[in-house]
Amino acid sequence: MRTGRPEDHNFGEHREWEHGDTGMRGHRTWNMGDTGMWGHRTWEHGGHGNAGTQGHGNMGDTGMRGHNNTGMAENVAAGVTATPGPPPDVSPPRPSGGPYGAVGVDLAFEKLLCHIFGDDFIATFKARRPAAWVDLSIAFEARKRAAAPSRCSPLNVSLPFSFIDFYRKHRGHNVETALRKSNVNLVKWSSQGMLRMSPEAMNELFQPTIGHIIQHIGATCALLQHSHEVHGIKFLFLVGGFAESAMLQRAVQAAFGHRCRVIVPQDVGLTILKGALLFGLDPGVVRVRRSPLTYGVGVLNKFVEGKHPREKLLVKEGKNWCTDIFEKFVAVDQSVALGEVVQRSYCPARPGQRRTIINIYCSDTDDVVYITDPGVRKCGTISLELGDGGDAGDAGTARGRREIRASMQFGDTEIKVTALDTRTMRSVRATIDFLSN
């Protein structure tokens, strides 16, 4: 249980919630507990809400991702066709996937090198000879692109001279001896300074990543078959750089060719670039997105005995409050239209307050109750520069209380925030930061 003194927290009079850390208070039944902000929420469609100084926050890996097809893995996408009927702005399920791109093959090759030459040597070589490691990676990349299911001849990967020389100095014997001691029968040493990999050896490097992709596509297709939004999968598109691989194409065709038509478009490696350019020219091509995460902030609510845990209890001026409540902005898998805005109103609790910080949290699930729940993490902050509010002497009264209306747009490729002082109708500088977390 936590207790607080009046001077430590700023509670609004006869209010049911209050912001603790930054001194903001509210006029509804919830409060921004860890930010000192309070407010109410409304939804609206179209535009950015009230004009204000705009902040942008690119979500990166955790960001909103638009799609007309269902995302498959890192560089693979499965396209689905929906039965006639749903309106055109209904989006397919949110993107899904994992670390199943071509980098997985590179990691498998590195693991093979570690098995042959030793983990300690590879780690030391990467640290002390980074340029030579890049040369080795480029050499393997060329061989990786040449791999095909029908290939019968070995694939030669050139080892940089610095690799051969560094290994001899580090171990006291040559590379050929290391290969012989490793008992890796599918990789041989060539006198021309190359690792000669058999087709079977290269196939083994591909199999873990391809296996994950096949498994994920199968699970996603099964999910879509039971979905109320998408029925009748007729086409499966392979797009992205890894989709150029004949190894992947053959595996996907063998696994799903009897269920749907597998299509590899022209210039498949440029698909992501073309999509970005099309969206830049006309953002309307993606009218609805699915939120990949649940976003919200931490608030205080009235403590309810039997509902809230005792460790969340905060006693303030004789009233009981529950801390760390997760107040949602957008839920995971929720459809968000282009231009859709969440609005919240905040009031400073102290006269002359010039700045406040709001912490944003995210989660992979929708059943979040507290910001301390497993899987909940801080992903960003909103900063409001309040500036001079005019009549600071009336800031704490109901009549003169200053209200800042913040509008957060979730329907674009990045989260944007604008803010307006409703008393003066002037813009408030608002910034959003997802890079410092």
Short mmCIF file of C-alpha atoms in Angstrom, two decimals:
data_model
loop_
_atom_site.label_atom_id
_atom_site.label_comp_id
_atom_site.label_asym_id
_atom_site.label_seq_id
_atom_site.Cartn_x
_atom_site.Cartn_y
_atom_site.Cartn_z
CA MET A 1 0.00 0.00 0.00
CA ARG A 2 1.22 3.49 -0.80
CA THR A 3 0.21 6.68 0.94
CA GLY A 4 0.67 10.26 -0.08
CA ARG A 5 0.63 13.71 1.44
CA PRO A 6 -1.39 16.60 -0.03
CA GLU A 7 1.76 18.40 -1.05
CA ASP A 8 2.97 15.34 -2.98
CA HIS A 9 -0.07 14.91 -5.22
CA ASN A 10 -2.47 17.29 -6.97
CA PHE A 11 -6.04 16.00 -6.71
CA GLY A 12 -8.96 17.89 -8.18
CA GLU A 13 -11.70 18.87 -5.76
CA HIS A 14 -14.54 16.32 -5.49
CA ARG A 15 -13.05 14.54 -8.48
CA GLU A 16 -12.79 10.77 -8.88
CA TRP A 17 -9.24 10.67 -10.20
CA GLU A 18 -6.02 12.68 -10.32
CA HIS A 19 -2.55 12.84 -11.93
CA GLY A 20 0.30 12.34 -9.54
CA ASP A 21 3.74 13.00 -10.96
CA THR A 22 3.38 16.05 -13.17
CA GLY A 23 0.56 17.89 -11.50
CA MET A 24 -2.40 17.74 -13.88
CA ARG A 25 -5.95 17.04 -12.81
CA GLY A 26 -9.18 16.08 -14.53
CA HIS A 27 -12.91 16.52 -14.73
CA ARG A 28 -14.06 12.98 -15.58
CA THR A 29 -13.91 9.62 -13.79
CA TRP A 30 -10.33 8.68 -14.64
CA ASN A 31 -6.89 10.25 -14.36
CA MET A 32 -3.44 10.05 -15.90
CA GLY A 33 -1.73 8.63 -12.85
CA ASP A 34 1.92 8.66 -13.75
CA THR A 35 1.84 11.79 -15.88
CA GLY A 36 -0.03 14.34 -13.83
CA MET A 37 -2.59 14.85 -16.61
CA TRP A 38 -6.33 14.31 -16.59
CA GLY A 39 -8.90 14.34 -19.28
CA HIS A 40 -11.67 12.87 -21.36
CA ARG A 41 -11.61 10.99 -24.64
CA THR A 42 -13.60 11.41 -27.84
CA TRP A 43 -13.25 9.84 -31.27
CA GLU A 44 -13.64 11.62 -34.55
CA HIS A 45 -13.03 10.81 -38.20
CA GLY A 46 -11.21 12.87 -40.78
CA GLY A 47 -8.48 15.43 -40.42
CA HIS A 48 -6.27 16.10 -37.43
CA GLY A 49 -8.84 17.57 -35.08
CA ASN A 50 -8.12 21.07 -33.83
CA ALA A 51 -5.16 22.69 -35.42
CA GLY A 52 -2.07 22.92 -33.30
CA THR A 53 1.65 22.51 -33.35
CA GLN A 54 2.09 19.00 -34.65
CA GLY A 55 4.43 16.32 -33.41
CA HIS A 56 5.20 13.10 -35.25
CA GLY A 57 6.32 9.79 -33.83
CA ASN A 58 7.45 7.02 -36.13
CA MET A 59 6.70 3.72 -34.41
CA GLY A 60 9.35 1.72 -36.22
CA ASP A 61 9.04 -2.02 -35.31
CA THR A 62 6.08 -1.39 -33.12
CA GLY A 63 4.36 0.99 -35.55
CA MET A 64 1.13 0.98 -37.41
CA ARG A 65 1.51 -0.98 -40.59
CA GLY A 66 -0.83 -0.70 -43.55
CA HIS A 67 -1.56 -3.52 -45.90
CA ASN A 68 -3.85 -4.75 -48.61
CA ASN A 69 -2.54 -8.28 -48.15
CA THR A 70 -1.73 -10.23 -45.03
CA GLY A 71 1.94 -9.82 -44.14
CA MET A 72 3.92 -13.04 -44.14
CA ALA A 73 7.21 -13.20 -42.30
CA GLU A 74 9.82 -10.57 -42.95
CA ASN A 75 9.85 -10.48 -46.75
CA VAL A 76 6.93 -12.70 -47.74
CA ALA A 77 3.25 -11.76 -48.04
CA ALA A 78 0.17 -13.89 -48.50
CA GLY A 79 -2.62 -12.29 -50.49
CA VAL A 80 -6.23 -13.22 -49.80
CA THR A 81 -9.45 -12.58 -51.68
CA ALA A 82 -12.58 -11.80 -49.75
CA THR A 83 -16.08 -12.82 -50.75
CA PRO A 84 -18.24 -9.97 -52.14
CA GLY A 85 -20.14 -7.99 -49.58
CA PRO A 86 -17.89 -6.24 -47.05
CA PRO A 87 -17.34 -2.54 -47.63
CA PRO A 88 -14.04 -1.63 -49.30
CA ASP A 89 -12.65 0.05 -46.19
CA VAL A 90 -12.68 -3.17 -44.14
CA SER A 91 -9.09 -4.29 -43.78
CA PRO A 92 -7.72 -7.83 -43.59
CA PRO A 93 -6.30 -9.06 -40.28
CA ARG A 94 -3.29 -7.23 -38.88
CA PRO A 95 0.21 -8.04 -40.18
CA SER A 96 1.90 -10.98 -38.57
CA GLY A 97 5.15 -12.84 -38.90
CA GLY A 98 8.54 -13.15 -37.31
CA PRO A 99 12.28 -13.23 -38.05
CA TYR A 100 11.77 -15.42 -41.11
CA GLY A 101 13.57 -13.43 -43.79
CA ALA A 102 16.75 -14.12 -45.72
CA VAL A 103 18.80 -12.94 -42.74
CA GLY A 104 17.92 -16.27 -41.16
CA VAL A 105 19.98 -18.03 -43.84
CA ASP A 106 22.90 -15.70 -43.11
CA LEU A 107 22.67 -16.56 -39.42
CA ALA A 108 22.63 -20.27 -40.26
CA PHE A 109 25.82 -19.79 -42.31
CA GLU A 110 27.45 -17.96 -39.41
CA LYS A 111 26.44 -20.80 -37.12
CA LEU A 112 28.08 -23.25 -39.53
CA LEU A 113 31.30 -21.21 -39.46
CA CYS A 114 31.20 -21.21 -35.67
CA HIS A 115 30.88 -25.00 -35.69
CA ILE A 116 33.89 -25.34 -38.00
CA PHE A 117 36.22 -22.64 -36.66
CA GLY A 118 34.89 -22.01 -33.15
CA ASP A 119 32.56 -19.42 -31.64
CA ASP A 120 35.40 -17.51 -30.02
CA PHE A 121 37.34 -17.19 -33.26
CA ILE A 122 34.34 -15.95 -35.29
CA ALA A 123 33.46 -13.40 -32.60
CA THR A 124 37.07 -12.17 -32.48
CA PHE A 125 37.35 -12.04 -36.26
CA LYS A 126 34.14 -10.00 -36.60
CA ALA A 127 35.38 -7.53 -33.98
CA ARG A 128 38.96 -7.13 -35.27
CA ARG A 129 38.43 -7.55 -39.02
CA PRO A 130 35.00 -6.05 -39.72
CA ALA A 131 35.80 -5.18 -43.35
CA ALA A 132 36.90 -8.75 -44.06
CA TRP A 133 33.74 -10.07 -42.41
CA VAL A 134 31.67 -7.88 -44.72
CA ASP A 135 33.59 -9.27 -47.71
CA LEU A 136 32.84 -12.81 -46.55
CA SER A 137 29.16 -11.96 -46.10
CA ILE A 138 29.00 -10.50 -49.61
CA ALA A 139 30.62 -13.62 -51.04
CA PHE A 140 28.05 -15.82 -49.30
CA GLU A 141 25.20 -13.58 -50.44
CA ALA A 142 26.13 -14.24 -54.07
CA ARG A 143 26.17 -18.00 -53.49
CA LYS A 144 22.91 -17.83 -51.55
CA ARG A 145 21.16 -16.17 -54.48
CA ALA A 146 22.49 -18.87 -56.81
CA ALA A 147 21.09 -21.71 -54.70
CA ALA A 148 18.29 -23.68 -56.34
CA PRO A 149 16.55 -27.01 -55.66
CA SER A 150 17.66 -28.41 -59.03
CA ARG A 151 21.33 -27.44 -58.63
CA CYS A 152 23.76 -30.37 -58.60
CA SER A 153 27.16 -28.64 -58.61
CA PRO A 154 28.88 -27.32 -55.44
CA LEU A 155 28.70 -23.66 -54.42
CA ASN A 156 32.09 -22.05 -53.73
CA VAL A 157 32.36 -19.34 -51.07
CA SER A 158 35.63 -17.41 -51.22
CA LEU A 159 37.34 -16.80 -47.88
CA PRO A 160 39.19 -13.48 -47.60
CA PHE A 161 42.96 -13.83 -47.24
CA SER A 162 42.76 -11.99 -43.93
CA PHE A 163 40.41 -14.72 -42.64
CA ILE A 164 42.85 -17.49 -43.58
CA ASP A 165 45.84 -15.61 -42.17
CA PHE A 166 44.05 -14.53 -38.99
CA TYR A 167 42.90 -18.09 -38.31
CA ARG A 168 46.42 -19.48 -38.72
CA LYS A 169 47.80 -16.93 -36.24
CA HIS A 170 44.89 -17.40 -33.84
CA ARG A 171 44.81 -21.22 -33.80
CA GLY A 172 48.27 -22.24 -34.93
CA HIS A 173 47.03 -24.41 -37.81
CA ASN A 174 45.38 -23.80 -41.18
CA VAL A 175 41.76 -23.69 -42.33
CA GLU A 176 41.92 -27.09 -44.01
CA THR A 177 42.84 -28.71 -40.70
CA ALA A 178 39.88 -27.03 -39.02
CA LEU A 179 37.52 -28.41 -41.67
CA ARG A 180 38.91 -31.89 -41.27
CA LYS A 181 38.56 -31.80 -37.47
CA SER A 182 35.00 -30.44 -37.61
CA ASN A 183 33.60 -33.58 -39.28
CA VAL A 184 31.37 -31.45 -41.53
CA ASN A 185 31.25 -33.76 -44.52
CA LEU A 186 29.12 -31.51 -46.74
CA VAL A 187 31.71 -28.68 -46.78
CA LYS A 188 35.16 -29.17 -48.31
CA TRP A 189 38.24 -27.01 -48.69
CA SER A 190 39.41 -25.90 -52.10
CA SER A 191 43.05 -25.13 -52.79
CA GLN A 192 41.88 -21.89 -54.45
CA GLY A 193 40.99 -20.53 -50.99
CA MET A 194 37.29 -21.36 -51.03
CA LEU A 195 34.77 -23.30 -49.00
CA ARG A 196 33.12 -25.77 -51.36
CA MET A 197 29.56 -26.31 -50.17
CA SER A 198 27.52 -29.17 -51.57
CA PRO A 199 23.89 -28.49 -52.61
CA GLU A 200 22.80 -30.48 -49.55
CA ALA A 201 24.81 -28.19 -47.27
CA MET A 202 23.22 -25.08 -48.75
CA ASN A 203 19.77 -26.66 -48.50
CA GLU A 204 20.33 -27.28 -44.79
CA LEU A 205 21.03 -23.56 -44.29
CA PHE A 206 17.70 -22.65 -45.88
CA GLN A 207 15.51 -25.24 -44.17
CA PRO A 208 15.06 -23.64 -40.69
CA THR A 209 13.89 -20.31 -42.14
CA ILE A 210 11.76 -21.88 -44.87
CA GLY A 211 10.23 -24.24 -42.32
CA HIS A 212 9.18 -21.32 -40.13
CA ILE A 213 7.67 -19.52 -43.12
CA ILE A 214 5.67 -22.57 -44.21
CA GLN A 215 4.46 -23.12 -40.66
CA HIS A 216 3.43 -19.48 -40.27
CA ILE A 217 1.61 -19.34 -43.61
CA GLY A 218 -0.26 -22.51 -42.72
CA ALA A 219 -1.29 -21.17 -39.32
CA THR A 220 -2.39 -17.85 -40.83
CA CYS A 221 -4.41 -19.55 -43.57
CA ALA A 222 -6.14 -21.71 -40.96
CA LEU A 223 -6.96 -18.60 -38.96
CA LEU A 224 -8.33 -16.84 -42.03
CA GLN A 225 -10.52 -19.81 -42.89
CA HIS A 226 -12.30 -19.35 -39.56
CA SER A 227 -12.44 -15.56 -39.91
CA HIS A 228 -15.71 -13.73 -40.49
CA GLU A 229 -13.96 -11.09 -42.59
CA VAL A 230 -12.02 -13.18 -45.13
CA HIS A 231 -13.19 -16.33 -46.89
CA GLY A 232 -11.97 -18.36 -49.82
CA ILE A 233 -8.19 -17.93 -50.13
CA LYS A 234 -7.48 -18.21 -53.85
CA PHE A 235 -4.11 -16.53 -54.28
CA LEU A 236 -0.90 -16.40 -52.28
CA PHE A 237 1.65 -13.75 -53.25
CA LEU A 238 5.35 -14.01 -52.51
CA VAL A 239 6.89 -10.54 -52.34
CA GLY A 240 10.09 -8.98 -51.07
CA GLY A 241 13.74 -9.75 -51.60
CA PHE A 242 13.65 -13.27 -50.16
CA ALA A 243 10.77 -14.15 -52.48
CA GLU A 244 13.31 -14.15 -55.33
CA SER A 245 14.82 -17.33 -53.88
CA ALA A 246 14.08 -20.43 -55.95
CA MET A 247 14.43 -22.49 -52.76
CA LEU A 248 11.60 -20.61 -51.08
CA GLN A 249 9.42 -20.55 -54.19
CA ARG A 250 9.67 -24.32 -54.60
CA ALA A 251 8.91 -24.98 -50.92
CA VAL A 252 5.85 -22.71 -50.83
CA GLN A 253 4.55 -24.14 -54.10
CA ALA A 254 4.91 -27.69 -52.77
CA ALA A 255 3.17 -26.86 -49.49
CA PHE A 256 0.28 -24.71 -50.74
CA GLY A 257 0.06 -25.11 -54.51
CA HIS A 258 -2.79 -27.60 -54.18
CA ARG A 259 -4.84 -25.17 -52.05
CA CYS A 260 -4.36 -21.86 -53.84
CA ARG A 261 -2.46 -20.29 -56.68
CA VAL A 262 1.04 -19.17 -55.67
CA ILE A 263 2.04 -16.00 -57.54
CA VAL A 264 5.49 -14.43 -57.73
CA PRO A 265 5.00 -10.98 -59.34
CA GLN A 266 7.49 -9.30 -61.66
CA ASP A 267 10.14 -7.20 -59.91
CA VAL A 268 9.22 -8.99 -56.71
CA GLY A 269 12.22 -7.52 -54.90
CA LEU A 270 10.89 -3.99 -55.47
CA THR A 271 7.42 -4.64 -54.08
CA ILE A 272 8.01 -2.94 -50.73
CA LEU A 273 9.60 0.09 -52.40
CA LYS A 274 6.75 0.41 -54.90
CA GLY A 275 4.18 0.18 -52.12
CA ALA A 276 5.89 2.95 -50.18
CA LEU A 277 6.01 5.17 -53.26
CA LEU A 278 2.35 4.57 -54.07
CA PHE A 279 1.36 5.46 -50.53
CA GLY A 280 3.53 8.57 -50.62
CA LEU A 281 1.84 9.74 -53.82
CA ASP A 282 -1.67 8.86 -52.65
CA PRO A 283 -2.19 8.00 -48.95
CA GLY A 284 -5.76 7.06 -49.82
CA VAL A 285 -4.61 3.74 -51.27
CA VAL A 286 -4.60 2.42 -47.68
CA ARG A 287 -7.78 3.69 -46.07
CA VAL A 288 -7.92 1.37 -43.08
CA ARG A 289 -5.13 -0.06 -40.96
CA ARG A 290 -5.01 -2.59 -38.17
CA SER A 291 -3.23 -1.60 -35.00
CA PRO A 292 -0.43 -4.12 -34.35
CA LEU A 293 -0.39 -3.26 -30.62
CA THR A 294 -2.58 -1.91 -27.85
CA TYR A 295 -1.59 1.67 -26.96
CA GLY A 296 -2.53 3.61 -23.85
CA VAL A 297 -1.40 5.57 -20.81
CA GLY A 298 -1.28 5.04 -17.05
CA VAL A 299 -4.11 6.57 -14.99
CA LEU A 300 -5.57 6.56 -11.48
CA ASN A 301 -9.08 5.30 -10.69
CA LYS A 302 -11.11 5.07 -7.50
CA PHE A 303 -10.00 2.01 -5.57
CA VAL A 304 -12.63 -0.76 -5.48
CA GLU A 305 -12.21 -3.28 -2.68
CA GLY A 306 -12.12 -6.82 -4.05
CA LYS A 307 -11.49 -5.64 -7.61
CA HIS A 308 -8.15 -3.87 -7.33
CA PRO A 309 -5.08 -5.42 -5.64
CA ARG A 310 -4.01 -3.92 -2.33
CA GLU A 311 -0.51 -3.18 -3.61
CA LYS A 312 -2.06 -0.68 -6.05
CA LEU A 313 -3.77 1.27 -3.25
CA LEU A 314 -2.82 4.93 -2.84
CA VAL A 315 -4.38 6.86 0.07
CA LYS A 316 -4.70 10.58 -0.50
CA GLU A 317 -6.60 13.05 1.69
CA GLY A 318 -8.70 10.23 3.08
CA LYS A 319 -9.62 8.85 -0.36
CA ASN A 320 -8.48 5.55 -1.83
CA TRP A 321 -7.09 5.41 -5.36
CA CYS A 322 -5.86 2.58 -7.57
CA THR A 323 -2.63 3.40 -9.39
CA ASP A 324 -1.16 2.14 -12.67
CA ILE A 325 -4.49 1.62 -14.48
CA PHE A 326 -3.92 1.10 -18.22
CA GLU A 327 -6.21 3.49 -20.14
CA LYS A 328 -6.41 2.43 -23.79
CA PHE A 329 -6.10 4.68 -26.80
CA VAL A 330 -6.26 1.96 -29.45
CA ALA A 331 -6.66 -1.82 -29.02
CA VAL A 332 -4.63 -4.47 -30.82
CA ASP A 333 -6.18 -5.57 -34.14
CA GLN A 334 -8.55 -2.58 -34.04
CA SER A 335 -9.38 -1.05 -37.42
CA VAL A 336 -8.20 2.55 -37.59
CA ALA A 337 -9.32 4.67 -40.54
CA LEU A 338 -7.08 7.19 -42.24
CA GLY A 339 -7.45 10.44 -40.33
CA GLU A 340 -9.03 8.85 -37.24
CA VAL A 341 -8.17 10.82 -34.12
CA VAL A 342 -8.24 10.22 -30.36
CA GLN A 343 -8.84 13.40 -28.36
CA ARG A 344 -8.03 14.00 -24.71
CA SER A 345 -8.34 17.18 -22.66
CA TYR A 346 -5.84 18.02 -19.93
CA CYS A 347 -5.80 20.76 -17.30
CA PRO A 348 -2.78 21.99 -15.33
CA ALA A 349 -3.17 21.46 -11.59
CA ARG A 350 -0.75 24.24 -10.67
CA PRO A 351 -0.88 27.88 -11.74
CA GLY A 352 1.96 28.76 -14.06
CA GLN A 353 2.77 25.16 -15.00
CA ARG A 354 4.66 25.30 -18.31
CA ARG A 355 5.39 21.70 -19.30
CA THR A 356 4.11 18.18 -18.77
CA ILE A 357 5.10 14.70 -19.92
CA ILE A 358 2.69 11.84 -20.75
CA ASN A 359 4.11 8.32 -20.92
CA ILE A 360 2.70 6.01 -23.61
CA TYR A 361 2.58 2.25 -23.08
CA CYS A 362 1.95 -0.63 -25.47
CA SER A 363 1.14 -4.33 -25.30
CA ASP A 364 0.71 -7.26 -27.68
CA THR A 365 -2.61 -8.21 -26.07
CA ASP A 366 -5.97 -6.53 -25.55
CA ASP A 367 -6.66 -7.76 -22.01
CA VAL A 368 -4.33 -5.29 -20.32
CA VAL A 369 -5.48 -3.94 -16.94
CA TYR A 370 -2.37 -2.34 -15.42
CA ILE A 371 0.76 -0.81 -16.90
CA THR A 372 2.72 -3.24 -14.71
CA ASP A 373 1.14 -6.33 -16.37
CA PRO A 374 3.50 -8.76 -18.16
CA GLY A 375 4.21 -7.67 -21.72
CA VAL A 376 3.37 -4.00 -21.13
CA ARG A 377 6.24 -1.68 -21.92
CA LYS A 378 6.80 2.04 -22.18
CA CYS A 379 7.12 2.91 -25.86
CA GLY A 380 7.07 6.69 -26.00
CA THR A 381 6.33 10.05 -24.42
CA ILE A 382 4.19 13.03 -25.31
CA SER A 383 5.56 16.40 -24.26
CA LEU A 384 3.27 19.44 -24.01
CA GLU A 385 4.94 22.84 -23.76
CA LEU A 386 2.21 24.84 -22.03
CA GLY A 387 3.99 28.19 -22.09
CA ASP A 388 2.38 31.27 -20.51
CA GLY A 389 -1.25 30.47 -19.74
CA GLY A 390 -2.28 34.06 -19.24
CA ASP A 391 -4.12 34.59 -15.94
CA ALA A 392 -2.18 32.20 -13.76
CA GLY A 393 -4.06 33.32 -10.69
CA ASP A 394 -7.29 31.80 -11.97
CA ALA A 395 -5.70 28.59 -13.24
CA GLY A 396 -6.88 26.58 -10.25
CA THR A 397 -10.49 27.73 -10.33
CA ALA A 398 -13.27 26.01 -12.21
CA ARG A 399 -13.99 29.19 -14.14
CA GLY A 400 -10.43 30.05 -14.98
CA ARG A 401 -9.05 26.56 -15.32
CA ARG A 402 -6.85 26.16 -18.38
CA GLU A 403 -7.67 23.27 -20.68
CA ILE A 404 -5.29 21.77 -23.24
CA ARG A 405 -6.92 19.64 -25.92
CA ALA A 406 -4.53 17.07 -27.41
CA SER A 407 -5.43 15.18 -30.59
CA MET A 408 -3.55 11.98 -31.43
CA GLN A 409 -3.87 10.50 -34.91
CA PHE A 410 -3.32 6.75 -35.17
CA GLY A 411 -4.46 6.05 -38.76
CA ASP A 412 -1.24 6.99 -40.57
CA THR A 413 2.18 5.40 -40.87
CA GLU A 414 3.21 7.31 -37.78
CA ILE A 415 1.41 8.59 -34.70
CA LYS A 416 0.91 12.35 -34.78
CA VAL A 417 -0.13 14.72 -32.01
CA THR A 418 -1.46 18.28 -32.05
CA ALA A 419 -2.51 20.44 -29.11
CA LEU A 420 -4.67 23.52 -28.58
CA ASP A 421 -5.25 25.82 -25.61
CA THR A 422 -9.06 26.03 -25.55
CA ARG A 423 -9.06 29.26 -23.52
CA THR A 424 -6.86 31.28 -25.86
CA MET A 425 -7.41 29.11 -28.98
CA ARG A 426 -3.66 29.17 -29.49
CA SER A 427 -1.50 26.27 -30.52
CA VAL A 428 0.48 24.43 -27.86
CA ARG A 429 3.79 22.93 -28.87
CA ALA A 430 3.38 19.15 -28.73
CA THR A 431 6.06 16.57 -29.48
CA ILE A 432 5.96 12.79 -29.43
CA ASP A 433 9.07 10.66 -29.00
CA PHE A 434 9.39 6.93 -29.65
CA LEU A 435 13.15 6.88 -30.21
CA SER A 436 14.35 7.35 -26.64
CA ASN A 437 12.79 4.11 -25.44
#
